[in-house]
Amino acid sequence: HPLCGDTLYGGSTQWIKRPALHCANISFLQPFTKKKIIVESPIPEDMKRK
């Protein structure tokens, strides 16, 4: 499936000027300490519904 904003495979309709790919959160175990790492990132303004 193409990404929104993908000019090669996504078609001609563009509501954003870049590929709309975002990871809101990700978690993993740190390999040495085995501590769970959680990283969060808010949705960028240009990806929010208006």
XYZ file of C-alpha atoms in Angstrom:
50
model
C 0.000 0.000 0.000
C 1.373 3.468 -0.825
C 1.901 6.104 1.838
C -0.031 9.370 1.831
C 2.217 11.959 0.245
C 4.064 9.369 -1.861
C 4.365 11.054 -5.260
C 5.594 7.892 -7.002
C 2.939 5.358 -5.915
C 0.376 7.401 -3.986
C -1.362 9.229 -6.804
C -1.772 12.920 -7.529
C -3.863 14.006 -4.514
C -1.603 15.573 -1.908
C -2.761 16.910 1.437
C 0.779 16.857 2.824
C 4.080 17.880 1.229
C 6.024 14.825 2.413
C 5.459 11.109 2.985
C 2.994 10.661 5.852
C 4.928 8.114 7.858
C 5.032 8.484 11.639
C 5.671 6.234 14.603
C 3.744 7.532 17.638
C 5.477 5.160 20.052
C 7.908 2.289 20.115
C 9.308 0.155 22.906
C 12.122 -2.367 23.151
C 14.344 -4.075 25.697
C 17.793 -2.579 26.063
C 20.041 -5.559 25.218
C 22.551 -5.169 28.064
C 20.419 -3.956 30.984
C 17.175 -5.641 29.840
C 15.409 -2.409 30.802
C 12.297 -1.612 28.756
C 12.820 1.578 26.744
C 9.716 3.490 25.632
C 9.973 6.333 23.122
C 6.928 8.468 22.288
C 6.515 11.165 19.663
C 3.423 13.344 19.184
C 1.749 13.468 15.784
C 3.212 16.359 13.743
C 0.858 19.307 13.115
C 0.807 18.739 9.347
C -0.545 15.201 9.872
C -3.422 16.181 12.155
C -6.948 16.437 10.782
C -8.121 19.997 10.362
